């Protein structure tokens, strides 16, 4: 009488089916973690640029007629630029500006999400609402 060595084809197919089901359940969570990491990286780049622009404005005040180039113009997934900006200081002596992080073309969030950071460090997440225009809420809303 021969003893069976290894697995039968049916056992192998059952193991593959279980693996496929587990992978299908885990894939959305994995994609969400990747997205969270990309958003955290964009947020860190925005904060780095915010500190740079604030330092630059303190050192230069109104000596220059334009803003400097950003030290970190983006991440692998997001482009960062200076949005609305005014060198004219408010009553507290602070210029007003907004840094924007938009997903690069081809990213699954392109055209659907934008991160915005103002001169006071208020971070907001903007995206189109049901009617179409951009609506913004505080980070994490």
Coordinates of N, CA and C in Angstrom, one line a residue:
X1 N 0.8 -1.2 0.0 CA 0.0 0.0 0.0 C 0.9 1.2 0.0
X2 N 0.6 2.2 -0.9 CA 1.4 3.4 -1.0 C 0.8 4.5 -0.1
X3 N 1.7 5.2 0.5 CA 1.3 6.3 1.4 C 1.3 7.6 0.6
X4 N 0.4 8.4 0.9 CA 0.2 9.7 0.1 C 1.3 10.7 0.6
X5 N 2.0 11.3 -0.4 CA 3.0 12.3 -0.1 C 2.5 13.6 -0.7
X6 N 2.5 14.7 0.0 CA 2.1 16.0 -0.5 C 0.6 16.2 -0.4
X7 N 0.1 17.2 -1.2 CA -1.3 17.6 -1.2 C -2.0 17.2 -2.4
X8 N -3.2 16.9 -2.3 CA -4.0 16.6 -3.5 C -4.4 18.0 -4.2
X9 N -4.8 17.9 -5.4 CA -5.2 19.1 -6.2 C -6.4 19.8 -5.5
X10 N -7.3 19.0 -5.0 CA -8.4 19.6 -4.3 C -8.0 20.4 -3.0
X11 N -7.1 19.8 -2.3 CA -6.6 20.5 -1.1 C -5.9 21.8 -1.5
X12 N -5.1 21.8 -2.6 CA -4.4 22.9 -3.0 C -5.4 24.0 -3.5
X13 N -6.4 23.6 -4.2 CA -7.4 24.6 -4.6 C -8.1 25.2 -3.5
X14 N -8.4 24.4 -2.4 CA -9.1 25.0 -1.3 C -8.2 26.0 -0.5
X15 N -6.9 25.7 -0.4 CA -6.0 26.6 0.2 C -5.9 27.9 -0.6
X16 N -5.8 27.8 -1.9 CA -5.8 29.0 -2.8 C -7.0 29.8 -2.6
X17 N -8.2 29.2 -2.5 CA -9.4 29.9 -2.4 C -9.5 30.7 -1.1
X18 N -9.0 30.0 0.0 CA -9.0 30.7 1.3 C -8.0 31.9 1.3
X19 N -6.9 31.7 0.6 CA -5.9 32.8 0.5 C -6.5 33.9 -0.3
X20 N -7.2 33.6 -1.4 CA -7.8 34.7 -2.2 C -8.9 35.4 -1.5
X21 N -9.7 34.8 -0.7 CA -10.7 35.4 0.1 C -10.1 36.4 1.1
X22 N -9.0 35.9 1.8 CA -8.4 36.7 2.8 C -7.7 37.9 2.1
X23 N -7.1 37.7 1.0 CA -6.5 38.9 0.3 C -7.5 39.9 -0.2
X24 N -8.7 39.4 -0.6 CA -9.7 40.3 -1.1 C -10.3 41.1 0.1
X25 N -10.3 40.5 1.3 CA -10.8 41.3 2.4 C -9.7 42.3 2.9
X26 N -8.5 42.0 2.8 CA -7.4 42.8 3.3 C -7.0 43.9 2.3
X27 N -7.3 43.8 1.0 CA -6.8 44.8 0.1 C -7.4 46.2 0.3
X28 N -8.7 46.4 0.6 CA -9.2 47.8 0.8 C -8.5 48.4 2.0
X29 N -8.3 47.7 3.1 CA -7.6 48.2 4.3 C -6.2 48.6 3.9
X30 N -5.5 47.8 3.1 CA -4.1 48.1 2.7 C -4.1 49.4 1.9
X31 N -5.0 49.5 1.0 CA -5.1 50.7 0.1 C -5.4 52.0 1.0
X32 N -6.2 51.8 2.0 CA -6.5 52.9 2.9 C -5.3 53.3 3.7
X33 N -4.5 52.4 4.1 CA -3.3 52.7 4.9 C -2.3 53.4 4.0
X34 N -2.2 53.0 2.7 CA -1.3 53.7 1.8 C -1.7 55.1 1.6
X35 N -3.0 55.3 1.5 CA -3.6 56.7 1.3 C -3.3 57.5 2.5
X36 N -3.5 57.0 3.7 CA -3.2 57.7 5.0 C -1.8 58.1 5.0
X37 N -0.9 57.2 4.6 CA 0.6 57.5 4.6 C 0.9 58.7 3.6
X38 N 0.3 58.6 2.5 CA 0.5 59.7 1.5 C 0.0 61.0 2.0
X39 N -1.2 61.0 2.6 CA -1.8 62.3 3.2 C -0.9 62.8 4.3
X40 N -0.4 61.9 5.2 CA 0.5 62.3 6.2 C 1.8 62.9 5.7
X41 N 2.3 62.4 4.6 CA 3.5 62.9 4.0 C 3.3 64.3 3.4
X42 N 2.1 64.5 2.8 CA 1.7 65.8 2.2 C 1.6 66.8 3.3
X43 N 1.0 66.4 4.4 CA 0.8 67.3 5.6 C 2.1 67.7 6.1
X44 N 3.1 66.8 6.3 CA 4.4 67.1 6.8 C 5.1 68.1 5.8
X45 N 5.0 67.9 4.5 CA 5.6 68.8 3.6 C 4.9 70.2 3.6
X46 N 3.6 70.2 3.8 CA 3.0 71.5 4.0 C 3.5 72.3 5.2
X47 N 3.6 71.6 6.3 CA 4.1 72.2 7.6 C 5.5 72.7 7.4
X48 N 6.4 71.9 6.7 CA 7.8 72.3 6.5 C 7.8 73.6 5.7
X49 N 7.0 73.6 4.6 CA 6.9 74.8 3.8 C 6.4 76.0 4.6
X50 N 5.4 75.8 5.4 CA 4.8 76.8 6.3 C 5.9 77.5 7.1
X51 N 6.7 76.6 7.8 CA 7.7 77.2 8.7 C 8.7 77.9 7.9
X52 N 9.1 77.5 6.7 CA 10.0 78.2 5.8 C 9.5 79.5 5.4
X53 N 8.2 79.6 5.0 CA 7.7 80.9 4.5 C 7.5 81.8 5.7
X54 N 7.1 81.3 6.9 CA 7.0 82.2 8.0 C 8.4 82.8 8.4
X55 N 9.4 81.9 8.4 CA 10.8 82.4 8.7 C 11.2 83.5 7.6
X56 N 11.0 83.1 6.4 CA 11.4 84.0 5.3 C 10.7 85.4 5.4
X57 N 9.4 85.4 5.8 CA 8.7 86.6 5.9 C 9.2 87.4 7.1
X58 N 9.5 86.8 8.2 CA 10.1 87.5 9.4 C 11.4 88.1 9.0
X59 N 12.2 87.5 8.2 CA 13.6 88.0 7.9 C 13.5 89.1 6.8
X60 N 12.5 89.0 5.9 CA 12.5 89.9 4.8 C 11.4 91.0 4.8
X61 N 10.4 90.7 5.6 CA 9.2 91.6 5.7 C 8.8 92.1 4.4
X62 N 8.9 93.4 4.1 CA 8.5 93.9 2.8 C 9.7 94.3 1.9
X63 N 10.8 93.7 2.1 CA 12.0 94.0 1.3 C 11.9 93.4 -0.1
X64 N 11.1 92.4 -0.2 CA 11.0 91.7 -1.5 C 9.6 91.8 -2.0
X65 N 9.5 91.9 -3.3 CA 8.2 92.1 -3.9 C 7.5 90.7 -4.2
X66 N 8.2 89.6 -4.0 CA 7.6 88.3 -4.3 C 8.0 87.3 -3.3
X67 N 7.3 86.2 -3.3 CA 7.6 85.1 -2.4 C 8.7 84.3 -2.9
X68 N 9.4 83.6 -2.0 CA 10.5 82.7 -2.4 C 10.0 81.4 -3.0
X69 N 10.8 80.6 -3.7 CA 10.4 79.3 -4.1 C 10.3 78.4 -2.8
X70 N 9.4 77.5 -2.8 CA 9.2 76.6 -1.7 C 10.4 75.6 -1.6
X71 N 10.9 75.2 -0.4 CA 12.0 74.3 -0.3 C 11.5 72.8 -0.6
X72 N 10.3 72.6 -0.4 CA 9.7 71.2 -0.7 C 8.5 71.4 -1.6
X73 N 8.7 71.4 -2.9 CA 7.5 71.7 -3.8 C 6.6 70.5 -4.0
X74 N 6.8 69.4 -3.3 CA 5.9 68.3 -3.4 C 6.4 67.1 -2.8
X75 N 5.6 66.0 -2.9 CA 5.9 64.7 -2.5 C 5.8 63.8 -3.7
X76 N 6.0 62.5 -3.5 CA 5.8 61.6 -4.6 C 4.4 61.6 -5.2
X77 N 3.4 61.9 -4.4 CA 2.0 61.9 -4.8 C 1.3 63.2 -4.8
X78 N 1.9 64.3 -4.2 CA 1.2 65.6 -4.2 C 2.1 66.7 -4.6
X79 N 1.5 67.7 -5.3 CA 2.2 68.9 -5.7 C 1.8 70.0 -4.7
X80 N 2.8 70.7 -4.3 CA 2.6 71.8 -3.3 C 3.0 73.1 -3.9
X81 N 2.1 74.1 -3.7 CA 2.3 75.4 -4.3 C 1.8 76.4 -3.3
X82 N 2.2 77.6 -3.5 CA 1.7 78.8 -2.7 C 0.4 79.2 -3.4
X83 N -0.7 79.2 -2.7 CA -1.9 79.6 -3.3 C -2.1 81.1 -3.2
X84 N -3.2 81.5 -2.6 CA -3.4 83.0 -2.4 C -2.4 83.5 -1.4
X85 N -1.8 84.6 -1.8 CA -0.7 85.2 -0.9 C -0.7 86.7 -1.0
X86 N -0.4 87.3 0.1 CA -0.3 88.8 0.1 C 0.8 89.2 1.0
X87 N 1.8 89.9 0.5 CA 2.9 90.4 1.3 C 2.5 91.5 2.3
X88 N 1.3 92.1 2.1 CA 0.9 93.2 3.0 C 0.5 92.6 4.3
X89 N 1.1 93.1 5.3 CA 0.9 92.6 6.7 C -0.4 93.1 7.2
X90 N -1.0 92.2 8.1 CA -2.3 92.6 8.7 C -1.9 93.4 10.0
X91 N -2.9 93.6 10.8 CA -2.7 94.4 12.0 C -1.7 93.8 13.0
X92 N -1.5 92.5 12.9 CA -0.5 91.8 13.8 C 0.8 91.7 13.1
X93 N 1.0 92.3 11.9 CA 2.2 92.3 11.2 C 2.5 91.0 10.5
X94 N 1.5 90.2 10.3 CA 1.6 88.9 9.6 C 1.0 89.0 8.2
X95 N 1.8 88.4 7.3 CA 1.3 88.3 5.9 C 0.3 87.2 5.8
X96 N -0.6 87.3 4.8 CA -1.6 86.2 4.6 C -1.2 85.4 3.4
X97 N -1.2 84.1 3.6 CA -0.9 83.2 2.5 C -1.6 81.8 2.8
X98 N -1.6 81.0 1.7 CA -2.2 79.7 1.8 C -1.4 78.8 1.0
X99 N -1.0 77.6 1.6 CA -0.3 76.6 0.8 C -1.3 75.5 0.4
X100 N -1.1 75.1 -0.8 CA -2.1 74.0 -1.3 C -1.3 72.8 -1.7
X101 N -1.9 71.7 -1.4 CA -1.3 70.4 -1.8 C -2.4 69.7 -2.7
X102 N -2.1 69.4 -3.9 CA -3.0 68.7 -4.8 C -2.4 67.4 -5.3
X103 N -3.2 66.4 -5.4 CA -2.7 65.1 -5.9 C -2.2 65.3 -7.3
X104 N -1.1 64.6 -7.6 CA -0.5 64.7 -9.0 C -1.5 64.0 -9.9
X105 N -1.4 64.3 -11.2 CA -2.2 63.8 -12.3 C -2.0 62.2 -12.2
X106 N -3.1 61.5 -12.4 CA -3.1 60.1 -12.4 C -3.3 59.5 -11.0
X107 N -3.2 60.3 -9.9 CA -3.5 59.8 -8.6 C -5.0 59.5 -8.5
X108 N -5.4 58.6 -7.7 CA -6.8 58.3 -7.6 C -7.6 59.4 -7.0
X109 N -7.0 60.3 -6.3 CA -7.7 61.4 -5.7 C -7.6 62.7 -6.5
X110 N -6.9 62.7 -7.7 CA -6.8 63.9 -8.5 C -8.1 64.5 -8.8
X111 N -8.3 65.7 -8.6 CA -9.5 66.4 -8.8 C -10.6 66.2 -7.8
X112 N -10.3 65.4 -6.8 CA -11.3 65.1 -5.8 C -10.9 65.6 -4.4
X113 N -9.6 65.9 -4.2 CA -9.1 66.3 -2.9 C -8.1 67.4 -3.0
X114 N -8.0 68.2 -2.0 CA -7.0 69.2 -1.9 C -6.7 69.5 -0.5
X115 N -5.5 69.6 -0.1 CA -5.2 70.0 1.3 C -4.7 71.4 1.3
X116 N -5.2 72.2 2.3 CA -4.9 73.6 2.3 C -4.4 74.0 3.7
X117 N -3.3 74.8 3.8 CA -2.8 75.2 5.1 C -2.6 76.7 5.0
X118 N -3.2 77.4 6.0 CA -3.0 78.9 5.9 C -1.9 79.4 6.8
X119 N -1.7 80.7 6.9 CA -0.5 81.2 7.6 C -0.6 81.0 9.1
X120 N -1.8 80.7 9.6 CA -2.0 80.4 11.0 C -1.8 79.0 11.4
X121 N -1.6 78.1 10.4 CA -1.4 76.7 10.6 C -2.7 75.9 10.6
X122 N -3.8 76.5 10.1 CA -5.1 75.8 10.0 C -5.1 74.9 8.8
X123 N -5.1 73.6 9.0 CA -5.1 72.7 7.9 C -6.5 72.3 7.6
X124 N -6.9 72.3 6.3 CA -8.2 71.9 5.9 C -8.1 71.0 4.7
X125 N -9.1 70.1 4.6 CA -9.2 69.2 3.5 C -10.4 69.6 2.6
X126 N -10.1 69.8 1.4 CA -11.2 70.3 0.5 C -11.5 69.3 -0.6
X127 N -12.7 69.2 -1.0 CA -13.1 68.3 -2.0 C -14.5 68.7 -2.6
X128 N -14.8 68.3 -3.7 CA -16.2 68.7 -4.3 C -17.3 68.0 -3.5
X129 N -18.3 68.8 -3.2 CA -19.5 68.2 -2.6 C -20.5 67.8 -3.6
X130 N -21.7 67.4 -3.2 CA -22.7 66.9 -4.1 C -23.0 67.8 -5.2
X131 N -23.0 69.1 -4.9 CA -23.4 70.1 -6.0 C -22.3 70.5 -6.9
X132 N -21.1 70.1 -6.6 CA -19.9 70.3 -7.5 C -18.8 71.2 -6.9
X133 N -19.1 72.4 -6.3 CA -18.1 73.3 -5.9 C -17.2 72.7 -4.7
X134 N -16.1 73.3 -4.5 CA -15.2 72.8 -3.4 C -15.8 73.1 -2.1
X135 N -15.8 72.2 -1.2 CA -16.2 72.5 0.2 C -15.0 72.0 1.1
X136 N -14.7 72.8 2.1 CA -13.6 72.5 2.9 C -14.0 72.3 4.4
X137 N -13.3 71.4 5.0 CA -13.5 71.2 6.4 C -12.2 71.0 7.1
X138 N -12.2 71.1 8.4 CA -10.9 71.0 9.2 C -10.4 69.6 9.0
X139 N -9.1 69.4 9.1 CA -8.4 68.2 8.9 C -9.0 67.1 9.8
X140 N -9.3 66.0 9.2 CA -9.9 64.9 9.9 C -11.4 64.8 9.9
X141 N -12.1 65.9 9.4 CA -13.5 65.9 9.4 C -14.0 65.0 8.3

